[in-house]
Short mmCIF file of C-alpha atoms in Angstrom, two decimals:
data_model
loop_
_atom_site.label_atom_id
_atom_site.label_comp_id
_atom_site.label_asym_id
_atom_site.label_seq_id
_atom_site.Cartn_x
_atom_site.Cartn_y
_atom_site.Cartn_z
CA MET G 717 58.06 -9.75 -40.41
CA ARG G 718 60.68 -9.61 -43.09
CA GLY G 719 64.14 -10.07 -41.62
CA GLU G 720 62.84 -11.15 -38.21
CA ARG G 721 63.33 -14.51 -36.66
CA ASP G 722 60.36 -16.89 -36.91
CA GLU G 723 59.96 -18.12 -33.33
CA ALA G 724 57.44 -20.84 -34.19
CA ILE G 725 59.74 -22.37 -36.75
CA GLY G 726 62.64 -21.98 -34.33
CA LEU G 727 60.75 -23.98 -31.70
CA ALA G 728 59.78 -26.63 -34.23
CA LEU G 729 63.40 -26.93 -35.31
CA ASP G 730 64.44 -27.23 -31.68
CA ARG G 731 62.08 -30.19 -31.22
CA MET G 732 63.44 -31.65 -34.43
CA ALA G 733 67.03 -31.30 -33.22
CA LYS G 734 66.19 -33.09 -30.00
CA ALA G 735 64.37 -35.83 -31.90
CA ILE G 736 67.36 -36.47 -34.15
CA GLU G 737 69.88 -36.37 -31.36
CA ALA G 738 70.70 -39.32 -29.14
CA GLU G 739 72.96 -39.28 -26.10
CA PRO G 740 76.02 -37.38 -27.30
CA VAL G 741 79.40 -39.02 -27.10
CA ASP G 742 82.26 -37.05 -25.58
CA ARG G 743 84.56 -36.46 -28.52
CA LEU G 744 86.76 -33.78 -26.96
CA PRO G 745 89.86 -36.04 -26.71
CA GLU G 746 89.45 -36.93 -30.39
CA VAL G 747 88.97 -33.27 -31.31
CA LEU G 748 92.13 -32.27 -29.47
CA ARG G 749 94.09 -35.12 -31.03
CA ARG G 750 92.90 -34.35 -34.56
CA GLY G 751 93.40 -30.63 -34.12
CA SER G 752 96.92 -31.09 -32.79
CA ARG G 753 97.73 -33.40 -35.67
CA ARG G 754 96.48 -30.82 -38.17
CA ARG G 755 98.55 -28.14 -36.48
CA ALA G 756 101.66 -30.32 -36.50
CA ALA G 757 101.12 -31.27 -40.12
CA ARG G 758 100.78 -27.63 -41.12
CA PHE G 759 103.80 -26.30 -39.38
CA GLY G 760 105.96 -29.36 -39.93
CA ALA G 761 105.44 -29.30 -43.65
CA ILE G 762 106.44 -25.77 -44.50
CA VAL G 763 108.69 -26.79 -47.27
CA ALA G 764 110.00 -25.03 -50.28
CA ALA G 765 110.95 -28.13 -52.13
CA VAL G 766 113.52 -28.03 -54.84
CA VAL G 767 113.42 -31.45 -56.31
CA VAL G 768 114.61 -32.91 -59.54
CA PHE G 769 111.52 -34.84 -60.50
CA ALA G 770 111.47 -37.87 -62.66
CA GLY G 771 108.61 -35.91 -64.09
CA ALA G 772 106.26 -38.74 -64.86
CA VAL G 773 103.80 -38.24 -62.06
CA THR G 774 103.37 -34.56 -62.61
CA TRP G 775 103.36 -34.68 -66.37
CA ALA G 776 100.77 -37.45 -66.51
CA GLY G 777 97.82 -35.13 -66.13
CA LEU G 778 99.11 -32.09 -67.89
CA SER G 779 97.47 -32.23 -71.26
CA ILE G 780 93.93 -30.88 -71.34
CA GLY G 781 91.63 -33.53 -72.60
CA GLY G 782 93.20 -36.26 -70.56
CA GLY G 783 95.32 -39.13 -71.68
CA ILE G 784 98.82 -39.76 -70.48
CA GLU G 785 101.41 -38.22 -72.72
CA ARG G 786 105.07 -39.02 -72.93
CA ILE G 787 107.22 -36.63 -70.96
CA PRO G 788 108.69 -34.25 -73.52
CA ALA G 789 112.48 -34.62 -73.56
CA ASP G 790 113.00 -30.90 -73.14
CA ILE G 791 111.34 -30.76 -69.73
CA ALA G 792 112.83 -33.93 -68.27
CA ASP G 793 115.42 -31.87 -66.40
CA TRP G 794 112.99 -29.19 -65.16
CA ARG G 795 113.01 -28.63 -61.43
CA THR G 796 109.91 -28.88 -59.30
CA PHE G 797 109.07 -26.31 -56.67
CA GLY G 798 106.24 -26.69 -54.25
CA SER G 799 104.59 -26.12 -50.91
CA LEU G 800 103.84 -29.35 -49.17
CA ASP G 801 100.89 -28.24 -47.06
CA GLU G 802 97.43 -29.73 -46.93
CA ASN G 803 96.47 -28.22 -50.27
CA GLY G 804 100.08 -28.24 -51.45
CA TRP G 805 101.02 -27.09 -54.91
CA THR G 806 103.86 -27.90 -57.28
CA VAL G 807 105.13 -26.29 -60.44
CA GLN G 808 107.87 -27.35 -62.84
CA VAL G 809 110.45 -24.78 -63.78
CA PRO G 810 113.04 -24.61 -66.58
CA PRO G 811 116.50 -24.92 -64.97
CA PRO G 812 117.93 -21.49 -65.85
CA TRP G 813 114.86 -19.48 -64.85
CA ARG G 814 114.89 -17.39 -61.70
CA VAL G 815 112.76 -18.59 -58.81
CA GLN G 816 111.75 -16.25 -55.99
CA GLU G 817 109.80 -17.49 -53.02
CA LEU G 818 106.77 -15.53 -51.81
CA PRO G 819 106.17 -15.84 -48.07
CA ALA G 820 103.00 -17.35 -46.68
CA CYS G 821 100.05 -15.23 -45.55
CA GLU G 822 99.18 -15.00 -41.86
CA ASN G 823 95.92 -16.85 -42.30
CA ALA G 824 97.61 -19.72 -44.16
CA PRO G 825 101.07 -19.86 -42.59
CA GLU G 826 101.81 -23.24 -44.09
CA ARG G 827 101.49 -22.23 -47.74
CA ILE G 828 104.25 -20.40 -49.56
CA GLY G 829 104.08 -18.89 -53.03
CA VAL G 830 106.50 -18.40 -55.87
CA VAL G 831 107.31 -16.17 -58.81
CA VAL G 832 109.36 -17.54 -61.68
CA THR G 833 110.79 -15.53 -64.56
CA ASN G 834 113.07 -16.02 -67.54
CA THR G 835 114.93 -12.81 -66.64
CA ASP G 836 117.25 -11.77 -63.83
CA PHE G 837 114.58 -9.43 -62.49
CA GLU G 838 113.99 -9.30 -58.75
CA PHE G 839 110.37 -8.72 -57.79
CA ILE G 840 109.81 -6.17 -55.05
CA SER G 841 106.80 -4.83 -53.21
CA PRO G 842 105.44 -1.28 -53.85
CA ARG G 843 106.40 -0.66 -50.19
CA GLY G 844 109.96 -1.70 -50.95
CA GLY G 845 111.67 -4.95 -50.08
CA ALA G 846 110.56 -8.45 -50.87
CA PRO G 847 106.86 -8.93 -51.67
CA GLN G 848 104.85 -10.23 -48.76
CA CYS G 849 101.90 -12.56 -49.10
CA GLU G 850 99.52 -10.94 -51.61
CA ASP G 851 101.63 -7.86 -52.35
CA ARG G 852 101.52 -6.51 -55.87
CA PHE G 853 104.80 -6.41 -57.77
CA VAL G 854 106.69 -3.40 -59.02
CA PHE G 855 107.25 -3.92 -62.75
CA ALA G 856 109.42 -0.86 -63.36
CA GLY G 857 112.46 -2.15 -65.22
CA PHE G 858 110.92 -5.50 -66.12
CA PRO G 859 112.52 -6.46 -69.47
CA ARG G 860 110.24 -6.12 -72.47
CA ASP G 861 111.11 -9.68 -73.51
CA GLY G 862 110.45 -11.03 -70.01
CA VAL G 863 107.77 -13.49 -68.97
CA ALA G 864 106.78 -14.59 -65.46
CA LEU G 865 104.47 -16.91 -63.64
CA ALA G 866 103.47 -16.22 -60.04
CA PHE G 867 101.45 -18.07 -57.47
CA HIS G 868 100.26 -15.82 -54.66
CA PRO G 869 99.20 -17.92 -51.68
CA ARG G 870 96.00 -17.16 -49.81
CA GLY G 871 94.17 -18.56 -46.87
CA SER G 872 90.50 -18.73 -46.13
CA ILE G 873 89.18 -15.49 -44.70
CA ILE G 874 86.02 -15.50 -42.67
CA GLY G 875 83.36 -13.45 -44.33
CA LEU G 876 84.62 -13.66 -47.89
CA PHE G 877 82.23 -14.86 -50.54
CA GLU G 878 82.50 -18.54 -51.24
CA PRO G 879 84.24 -19.36 -54.48
CA PRO G 880 81.85 -20.71 -57.10
CA ALA G 881 83.56 -24.02 -57.73
CA ASP G 882 86.84 -25.84 -57.53
CA THR G 883 89.35 -24.90 -60.23
CA THR G 884 89.93 -27.58 -62.82
CA LEU G 885 93.55 -28.24 -63.66
CA PRO G 886 95.70 -28.12 -65.70
CA LEU G 887 95.36 -24.47 -66.59
CA THR G 888 95.99 -22.97 -70.01
CA PRO G 889 96.32 -19.26 -70.91
CA GLU G 890 92.76 -19.33 -72.32
CA LEU G 891 91.38 -20.36 -68.93
CA LEU G 892 92.81 -17.30 -67.19
CA ILE G 893 91.02 -13.97 -66.80
CA ARG G 894 92.74 -11.13 -68.64
CA SER G 895 93.29 -7.95 -66.69
CA GLY G 896 93.85 -4.53 -68.18
CA GLY G 897 97.58 -5.23 -68.12
CA ILE G 898 100.30 -3.22 -66.50
CA VAL G 899 100.88 0.22 -67.96
CA GLY G 900 104.09 0.10 -69.97
CA GLY G 901 104.68 -3.44 -68.74
CA PRO G 902 103.71 -7.01 -69.46
CA ALA G 903 100.24 -8.32 -70.26
CA HIS G 904 98.66 -9.87 -67.19
CA SER G 905 96.08 -12.60 -66.70
CA PHE G 906 95.10 -14.47 -63.57
CA GLN G 907 92.85 -17.05 -61.98
CA SER G 908 91.92 -17.82 -58.38
CA VAL G 909 92.73 -21.42 -57.56
CA VAL G 910 90.05 -23.11 -55.48
CA VAL G 911 90.39 -26.62 -54.11
CA HIS G 912 87.90 -28.32 -51.78
CA GLY G 913 86.02 -25.03 -51.61
CA GLU G 914 89.05 -23.11 -50.33
CA THR G 915 90.83 -20.43 -52.31
CA VAL G 916 94.42 -21.58 -51.98
CA GLY G 917 95.88 -18.75 -54.01
CA VAL G 918 95.92 -16.79 -57.23
CA ILE G 919 98.00 -17.73 -60.24
CA ARG G 920 99.23 -14.88 -62.42
CA ARG G 921 100.79 -14.96 -65.90
CA TYR G 922 102.84 -12.04 -67.20
CA VAL G 923 104.06 -11.70 -70.81
CA GLY G 924 106.27 -8.81 -71.92
CA PRO G 925 105.44 -7.14 -75.26
CA GLU G 926 108.59 -8.49 -76.91
CA ALA G 927 108.67 -11.98 -75.33
CA SER G 928 109.89 -14.70 -77.66
CA ALA G 929 107.56 -17.47 -78.77
CA SER G 930 109.81 -20.08 -77.17
CA ASP G 931 109.75 -18.29 -73.80
CA VAL G 932 105.97 -17.95 -73.95
CA ALA G 933 105.71 -21.66 -74.80
CA ALA G 934 107.91 -22.52 -71.81
CA LEU G 935 105.82 -20.23 -69.62
CA ASP G 936 102.66 -22.01 -70.67
CA ARG G 937 104.18 -25.40 -70.05
CA MET G 938 105.01 -24.17 -66.60
CA LEU G 939 101.43 -22.95 -66.20
CA ALA G 940 100.14 -26.37 -67.31
CA SER G 941 102.46 -28.08 -64.84
CA PHE G 942 100.98 -26.14 -61.92
CA TRP G 943 99.23 -28.63 -59.70
CA VAL G 944 97.42 -28.51 -56.39
CA ARG G 945 96.76 -31.59 -54.32
CA GLY G 946 93.13 -32.65 -54.60
CA ALA G 947 92.25 -30.42 -57.56
CA PRO G 948 89.84 -31.82 -60.13
CA ARG G 949 91.18 -32.63 -63.59
CA TRP G 950 89.71 -32.24 -67.04
CA VAL G 951 87.97 -35.36 -68.32
CA ASP G 952 86.91 -36.27 -71.88
CA ASP G 953 83.54 -37.95 -72.38
CA ALA G 954 81.87 -39.39 -75.48
CA VAL G 955 78.29 -40.16 -74.48
CA PRO G 956 75.98 -42.27 -76.66
CA THR G 957 72.58 -40.61 -76.86
CA PHE G 958 69.22 -40.65 -78.59
CA GLY G 959 69.00 -41.25 -82.35
CA ARG G 960 72.36 -42.97 -82.73
CA LEU G 961 74.12 -39.79 -81.88
CA SER G 962 77.15 -39.31 -79.70
CA VAL G 963 78.05 -36.15 -77.80
CA LYS G 964 81.64 -35.52 -76.88
CA ILE G 965 82.45 -33.04 -74.17
CA THR G 966 85.43 -32.09 -72.04
CA ARG G 967 84.40 -31.31 -68.49
CA PRO G 968 85.82 -30.95 -64.99
CA GLU G 969 86.16 -34.13 -62.98
CA GLY G 970 83.28 -34.60 -60.57
CA TRP G 971 80.63 -32.91 -62.74
CA ASP G 972 77.49 -34.91 -63.42
CA VAL G 973 76.97 -36.09 -67.00
CA THR G 974 73.64 -37.56 -68.09
CA GLY G 975 73.03 -38.96 -71.56
CA PHE G 976 69.43 -39.24 -72.78
CA GLU G 977 68.72 -42.29 -74.93
CA GLN G 978 64.93 -42.34 -74.79
CA PRO G 979 62.59 -39.84 -76.50
CA MET G 980 61.53 -37.26 -73.93
CA VAL G 981 58.84 -34.95 -75.36
CA ILE G 982 57.06 -35.09 -78.71
CA ASP G 983 57.46 -32.02 -80.93
CA ALA G 984 60.13 -30.49 -78.70
CA PRO G 985 63.91 -30.47 -78.92
CA GLN G 986 65.19 -33.86 -77.80
CA PRO G 987 67.73 -33.54 -74.97
CA LEU G 988 70.89 -35.51 -75.73
CA LEU G 989 73.17 -34.70 -72.82
CA ARG G 990 73.10 -32.72 -69.60
CA LEU G 991 76.18 -31.57 -67.70
CA ALA G 992 75.84 -30.11 -64.21
CA SER G 993 78.44 -28.75 -61.84
CA PRO G 994 78.63 -30.40 -58.39
CA GLY G 995 75.89 -29.51 -55.94
CA VAL G 996 73.20 -28.69 -58.47
CA ASP G 997 69.97 -30.35 -57.42
CA GLU G 998 66.76 -30.64 -59.30
CA GLY G 999 64.14 -28.58 -57.55
CA HIS G 1000 61.56 -26.08 -58.50
CA CYS G 1001 63.23 -23.05 -60.00
CA PRO G 1002 61.59 -23.23 -63.41
CA ASN G 1003 63.51 -22.80 -66.57
CA SER G 1004 61.80 -23.44 -69.83
CA PHE G 1005 65.09 -23.94 -71.67
CA LEU G 1006 66.61 -26.65 -69.59
CA TRP G 1007 65.64 -30.23 -69.21
CA GLY G 1008 64.65 -30.30 -65.58
CA ASP G 1009 64.04 -27.59 -63.01
CA PHE G 1010 66.88 -26.65 -60.77
CA ASP G 1011 66.79 -25.27 -57.31
CA ASN G 1012 70.16 -24.63 -55.82
CA LEU G 1013 71.82 -23.61 -59.03
CA SER G 1014 72.40 -20.41 -57.11
CA ASP G 1015 74.94 -22.16 -54.92
CA LEU G 1016 77.50 -23.30 -57.34
CA GLY G 1017 77.16 -23.33 -60.79
CA VAL G 1018 76.42 -24.37 -64.23
CA VAL G 1019 73.98 -26.56 -66.11
CA ILE G 1020 74.49 -27.25 -69.82
CA VAL G 1021 71.98 -29.13 -71.96
CA VAL G 1022 72.72 -30.24 -75.52
CA SER G 1023 69.63 -31.09 -77.54
CA ASP G 1024 68.63 -32.15 -81.04
CA ALA G 1025 66.26 -29.48 -82.37
CA SER G 1026 65.25 -31.51 -85.44
CA THR G 1027 62.51 -33.10 -83.31
CA ALA G 1028 60.93 -29.71 -82.53
CA PHE G 1029 57.50 -28.83 -83.96
CA ALA G 1030 59.17 -26.28 -86.21
CA PRO G 1031 62.84 -27.22 -86.52
CA PRO G 1032 64.94 -24.06 -86.65
CA ASP G 1033 67.22 -23.24 -89.52
CA LEU G 1034 70.56 -22.71 -87.82
CA GLY G 1035 73.91 -21.56 -89.12
CA ALA G 1036 77.36 -23.04 -88.87
CA ARG G 1037 78.96 -23.75 -85.54
CA PRO G 1038 80.36 -20.53 -84.00
CA ALA G 1039 84.11 -20.20 -83.74
CA GLY G 1040 83.69 -19.72 -80.01
CA PHE G 1041 80.75 -19.80 -77.63
CA ARG G 1042 80.47 -16.23 -76.41
CA PRO G 1043 77.33 -14.40 -75.23
CA GLY G 1044 77.52 -12.30 -78.40
CA VAL G 1045 76.70 -15.30 -80.60
CA ALA G 1046 73.88 -16.67 -78.43
CA LEU G 1047 70.43 -17.01 -80.00
CA GLU G 1048 68.89 -15.93 -76.71
CA ASP G 1049 70.39 -14.34 -73.63
CA ARG G 1050 68.40 -13.43 -70.56
CA THR G 1051 68.73 -13.22 -66.80
CA ILE G 1052 66.43 -14.93 -64.32
CA ASP G 1053 66.15 -14.80 -60.54
CA CYS G 1054 66.52 -18.21 -58.99
CA GLY G 1055 67.64 -17.23 -55.50
CA ALA G 1056 70.59 -15.60 -57.22
CA GLU G 1057 71.09 -13.94 -60.55
CA ILE G 1058 71.35 -16.58 -63.24
CA ARG G 1059 72.26 -15.99 -66.85
CA VAL G 1060 70.50 -18.22 -69.35
CA LEU G 1061 71.92 -18.52 -72.85
CA ARG G 1062 70.90 -20.56 -75.89
CA PHE G 1063 73.35 -21.30 -78.68
CA GLY G 1064 72.39 -23.04 -81.92
CA PHE G 1065 74.23 -24.50 -84.89
CA GLU G 1066 74.07 -27.24 -87.50
CA GLU G 1067 76.04 -30.39 -86.75
CA ALA G 1068 75.63 -34.06 -87.63
CA ARG G 1069 73.09 -32.92 -90.29
CA ARG G 1070 70.65 -31.52 -87.77
CA PRO G 1071 70.06 -28.35 -85.74
CA ILE G 1072 71.65 -28.52 -82.29
CA PHE G 1073 70.80 -26.35 -79.30
CA VAL G 1074 73.24 -25.80 -76.47
CA ASP G 1075 71.46 -24.27 -73.47
CA VAL G 1076 73.44 -22.86 -70.58
CA ALA G 1077 72.32 -21.66 -67.16
CA VAL G 1078 75.13 -20.16 -65.13
CA THR G 1079 75.35 -17.98 -62.05
CA SER G 1080 76.77 -14.52 -62.44
CA ALA G 1081 79.37 -15.45 -59.82
CA TYR G 1082 80.57 -18.38 -61.89
CA LEU G 1083 80.74 -16.27 -65.05
CA ARG G 1084 82.80 -13.71 -63.18
CA GLU G 1085 85.17 -16.15 -61.48
CA GLU G 1086 85.52 -18.97 -64.00
CA PRO G 1087 84.70 -17.66 -67.48
CA GLY G 1088 87.50 -19.65 -69.09
CA THR G 1089 86.26 -22.94 -67.70
CA LEU G 1090 82.80 -22.44 -69.16
CA ARG G 1091 84.17 -21.41 -72.56
CA HIS G 1092 86.46 -24.41 -72.59
CA ILE G 1093 83.59 -26.80 -71.90
CA LEU G 1094 81.31 -25.22 -74.51
CA ASP G 1095 84.03 -25.15 -77.17
CA SER G 1096 84.64 -28.87 -76.60
CA ILE G 1097 81.06 -29.94 -77.36
CA GLY G 1098 80.67 -31.98 -80.53
CA VAL G 1099 77.74 -34.02 -81.85
CA SER G 1100 78.31 -36.86 -84.31
CA GLU G 1101 76.44 -39.80 -85.77
CA THR G 1102 77.61 -43.21 -84.59
CA MET W 1372 100.97 -24.75 -26.47
CA ALA W 1373 97.79 -22.85 -27.16
CA ASP W 1374 95.33 -22.11 -24.35
CA ARG W 1375 93.87 -25.58 -23.91
CA ALA W 1376 91.69 -24.73 -20.92
CA GLY W 1377 90.14 -21.84 -22.84
CA PHE W 1378 89.43 -24.10 -25.78
CA GLU W 1379 87.89 -26.79 -23.59
CA ALA W 1380 85.58 -24.25 -21.99
CA PHE W 1381 84.59 -22.92 -25.39
CA TYR W 1382 84.00 -26.49 -26.61
CA ALA W 1383 81.81 -27.37 -23.63
CA GLU W 1384 79.68 -24.28 -24.15
CA HIS W 1385 79.34 -24.28 -27.92
CA GLN W 1386 79.67 -27.89 -29.10
CA PRO W 1387 76.02 -28.87 -28.47
CA ARG W 1388 74.79 -25.91 -30.51
CA ILE W 1389 77.12 -26.70 -33.40
CA ARG W 1390 76.26 -30.40 -33.26
CA ARG W 1391 72.53 -29.71 -33.31
CA SER W 1392 72.74 -27.21 -36.13
CA CYS W 1393 74.67 -29.80 -38.16
CA ALA W 1394 72.05 -32.41 -37.29
CA LEU W 1395 69.31 -30.11 -38.60
CA VAL W 1396 71.24 -29.43 -41.78
CA LEU W 1397 72.43 -32.97 -42.47
CA LEU W 1398 69.47 -34.76 -40.87
CA ASP W 1399 71.89 -37.44 -39.81
CA ARG W 1400 73.04 -37.77 -36.22
CA THR W 1401 76.29 -39.61 -36.89
CA GLU W 1402 77.35 -37.30 -39.69
CA ALA W 1403 76.48 -34.29 -37.58
CA GLU W 1404 78.70 -35.50 -34.75
CA ASP W 1405 81.54 -36.15 -37.20
CA VAL W 1406 81.21 -32.73 -38.77
CA ALA W 1407 81.06 -30.98 -35.42
CA ALA W 1408 84.16 -32.88 -34.25
CA GLU W 1409 86.04 -31.96 -37.42
CA ALA W 1410 84.99 -28.31 -37.17
CA PHE W 1411 86.24 -28.12 -33.58
CA ALA W 1412 89.45 -29.96 -34.51
CA ARG W 1413 90.09 -27.30 -37.14
CA LEU W 1414 89.30 -24.60 -34.63
CA TRP W 1415 91.77 -26.15 -32.17
CA SER W 1416 94.46 -26.28 -34.84
CA HIS W 1417 94.03 -22.50 -35.31
CA TRP W 1418 93.18 -21.66 -31.69
CA GLY W 1419 96.22 -19.49 -31.07
CA GLN W 1420 95.48 -17.35 -34.12
CA ILE W 1421 91.78 -16.76 -33.51
CA HIS W 1422 91.11 -14.04 -31.03
CA GLY W 1423 87.87 -13.58 -29.17
CA GLU W 1424 84.93 -15.84 -28.58
CA ASP W 1425 82.80 -14.19 -31.27
CA HIS W 1426 85.47 -14.77 -33.86
CA ALA W 1427 85.90 -18.39 -32.77
CA GLY W 1428 82.14 -18.93 -32.83
CA GLY W 1429 81.91 -17.52 -36.35
CA TYR W 1430 84.85 -19.62 -37.46
CA VAL W 1431 83.49 -22.88 -36.11
CA PHE W 1432 79.95 -22.25 -37.44
CA LYS W 1433 81.27 -21.33 -40.85
CA THR W 1434 83.61 -24.32 -40.92
CA ALA W 1435 80.80 -26.64 -39.83
CA MET W 1436 78.47 -25.31 -42.53
CA ARG W 1437 81.16 -25.74 -45.18
CA LEU W 1438 81.81 -29.30 -44.02
CA CYS W 1439 78.06 -30.00 -44.07
CA ALA W 1440 77.90 -28.73 -47.64
CA LYS W 1441 80.82 -30.91 -48.65
CA ARG W 1442 79.24 -33.99 -47.11
CA ARG W 1443 75.92 -33.21 -48.70
CA ARG W 1444 77.48 -32.84 -52.12
CA ARG W 1445 79.39 -36.06 -51.79
CA ALA W 1446 76.42 -38.10 -50.72
CA ALA W 1447 74.37 -39.51 -53.56
CA ARG W 1448 71.42 -39.18 -51.26
CA GLU W 1449 70.93 -38.47 -47.63
CA VAL W 1450 71.10 -41.33 -45.18
CA VAL W 1451 68.83 -40.96 -42.25
CA GLY W 1452 70.06 -41.48 -38.71
CA ALA W 1453 67.49 -41.57 -35.96
CA VAL W 1454 64.34 -40.91 -37.91
CA PRO W 1455 61.28 -40.52 -35.74
CA GLU W 1456 58.35 -42.74 -36.62
CA ARG W 1457 56.07 -41.05 -39.13
CA GLY W 1458 53.10 -39.65 -37.27
CA THR W 1459 49.75 -38.39 -38.38
CA ASP W 1460 50.14 -35.05 -36.62
CA PRO W 1461 51.28 -32.65 -39.30
CA ALA W 1462 53.50 -30.92 -36.76
CA SER W 1463 55.14 -34.14 -35.62
CA PRO W 1464 58.90 -34.49 -35.93
CA ALA W 1465 58.51 -36.95 -38.78
CA SER W 1466 56.53 -34.44 -40.83
CA LEU W 1467 59.01 -31.72 -40.03
CA PHE W 1468 61.82 -34.08 -40.87
CA ASP W 1469 60.30 -34.75 -44.29
CA ALA W 1470 59.70 -31.05 -44.84
CA LEU W 1471 63.25 -30.22 -43.85
CA ARG W 1472 64.63 -33.00 -46.00
CA GLY W 1473 62.69 -31.61 -48.94
CA LEU W 1474 64.52 -28.29 -48.71
CA PRO W 1475 67.64 -27.62 -50.77
CA LEU W 1476 70.78 -27.48 -48.69
CA ARG W 1477 71.22 -23.69 -48.80
CA GLN W 1478 67.64 -23.09 -47.74
CA ARG W 1479 68.03 -25.53 -44.87
CA GLN W 1480 71.31 -23.93 -43.77
CA SER W 1481 69.87 -20.43 -43.98
CA LEU W 1482 66.75 -21.41 -42.02
CA VAL W 1483 68.67 -23.27 -39.31
CA LEU W 1484 71.19 -20.47 -38.82
CA ARG W 1485 68.51 -17.78 -38.75
CA ASP W 1486 65.46 -19.29 -37.05
CA TRP W 1487 67.10 -21.93 -34.88
CA ALA W 1488 70.57 -20.57 -34.10
CA GLY W 1489 69.31 -16.98 -34.09
CA PHE W 1490 72.00 -15.35 -36.24
CA GLU W 1491 71.17 -12.12 -38.04
CA THR W 1492 70.68 -12.39 -41.79
CA ALA W 1493 73.95 -10.55 -42.43
CA GLU W 1494 75.82 -13.02 -40.24
CA VAL W 1495 74.21 -15.96 -42.03
CA ALA W 1496 75.23 -14.47 -45.36
CA ARG W 1497 78.81 -14.14 -44.17
CA MET W 1498 78.87 -17.72 -42.91
CA LEU W 1499 77.43 -19.12 -46.11
CA GLY W 1500 79.51 -16.85 -48.29
CA THR W 1501 76.59 -15.36 -50.12
CA LYS W 1502 74.58 -12.16 -50.31
CA GLU W 1503 72.05 -11.07 -47.70
CA SER W 1504 69.38 -10.83 -50.37
CA THR W 1505 70.03 -14.43 -51.37
CA VAL W 1506 69.79 -15.56 -47.75
CA ARG W 1507 66.48 -13.72 -47.39
CA VAL W 1508 65.13 -15.53 -50.45
CA HIS W 1509 66.33 -18.88 -49.08
CA ILE W 1510 64.76 -18.23 -45.67
CA SER W 1511 61.50 -17.04 -47.18
CA ARG W 1512 61.18 -20.13 -49.37
CA ALA W 1513 62.18 -22.46 -46.54
CA ARG W 1514 59.68 -20.91 -44.14
CA ALA W 1515 56.93 -21.16 -46.72
CA ALA W 1516 57.72 -24.83 -47.23
CA LEU W 1517 57.85 -25.57 -43.50
CA ARG W 1518 54.78 -23.61 -42.52
CA GLY W 1519 52.68 -26.08 -44.46
CA THR W 1520 53.67 -28.77 -42.01
CA LEU W 1521 53.09 -26.74 -38.88
CA SER W 1522 49.56 -27.00 -37.54
CA VAL W 1523 47.69 -23.82 -36.63
CA GLU W 1524 47.64 -24.83 -32.97
CA GLU W 1525 51.35 -25.42 -33.05
CA ARG W 1526 52.03 -21.99 -34.47
CA GLU W 1527 49.70 -20.29 -32.00
CA ARG W 1528 51.13 -22.03 -28.97
#
């Protein structure tokens, strides 16, 4: 039976489909019109824009933690490069730095890429000539004091695994995934950039072993200026909760935040705040840690629950807040099967004169693809008395 | 200009199946028609680059399922289109509708693609961007939930 089609359910679904459906409307002309418009928009907007930006619009969202900052004087004359496609990107570049365009991939012919460096180094493909699409770069001869930022474009490929979640921008070096580096060359870190469920490309940061602090700072400003149309931003929240406490957290735009102000269970840790990535529904995949049972956590993402453990039957004696929330400092760490492999972690520390638990359930896919995002959210959590 | 006649023939043959699968996933007639139209519009915009009917079918199903997921995530709760009157027969469309509505999106998508559209588990996994083992779990749970609403006579018919 396993793996075979269930004919009875198929027939029942067929009846259901007919019951839902009314007389269909002919939408072919609309389909052709919309499709043609999409095609025209894609091909008409293949633009490698070199624009001197006023800077305000792009800079407005650059600082993690939100808030509009003044445009720093030293980037007011930076140039902006971009690809003005449907999920178009822009990046701001210091005027003297070298900009090399990367051609679009076949499956996303409207989206170009770019590699920017503080050196006069020309990036080439291992096959020789200019890098194409997702080609790796040859780093032989790359100056030891060189730095570079690249955006490799990508298009959706049928059959690839879905990305776990949209990438929250702006990016910082800590949000990127470190690779083993390039032998004898610069350190390398990267992150897939996903917007509206589509992987639009991969951003890569390269830092030579003798790069100056000022060049690395400029590189990271460039990284922070990288923007993709429609990408979620980081948002700061301060949520009033039970017991005159407030929980502050920095989270991606569009995630669901719930503050708990009423007592929930006697003699158990009192949940203060729950953060869930988009698409997580309450269902029936049980998890004794988390406030609520979740069903399609396997689809996307992450659930984080912050609770006050002083209300537990036997309040735990917890240590100081860890310097960083890593699996190695978790009080508990186990894996459960909830339609997909899910890692469940409990962290604990003293804050606001009480023991605090931070419980995390996260899919293995999310941990693999977006480890920096999760760390950034966890590191931002703070509990205070109001 | 891409092969318009070829696209129109493909549309005429496959649009009802896409529209109905979206209706079963979204449980909303209007949204299903919108999603199907958008999926075919995207297919038309790429028509010259997609070779072969199988490839086009996979593309449009996958696109439709992704659009369904996006709609579902955006909606605070599902809005029902033409809901049949609730009947007392446990196998009536209303009972099935409720049972389907009670399923998480991924389970519903997996079940519809496998048991209604007839795709192999591996194909469903590719369309949903997940592992075969995960799809099997989704289908198993969805079937278990739905079987409760199917009467014995209905299943033996």
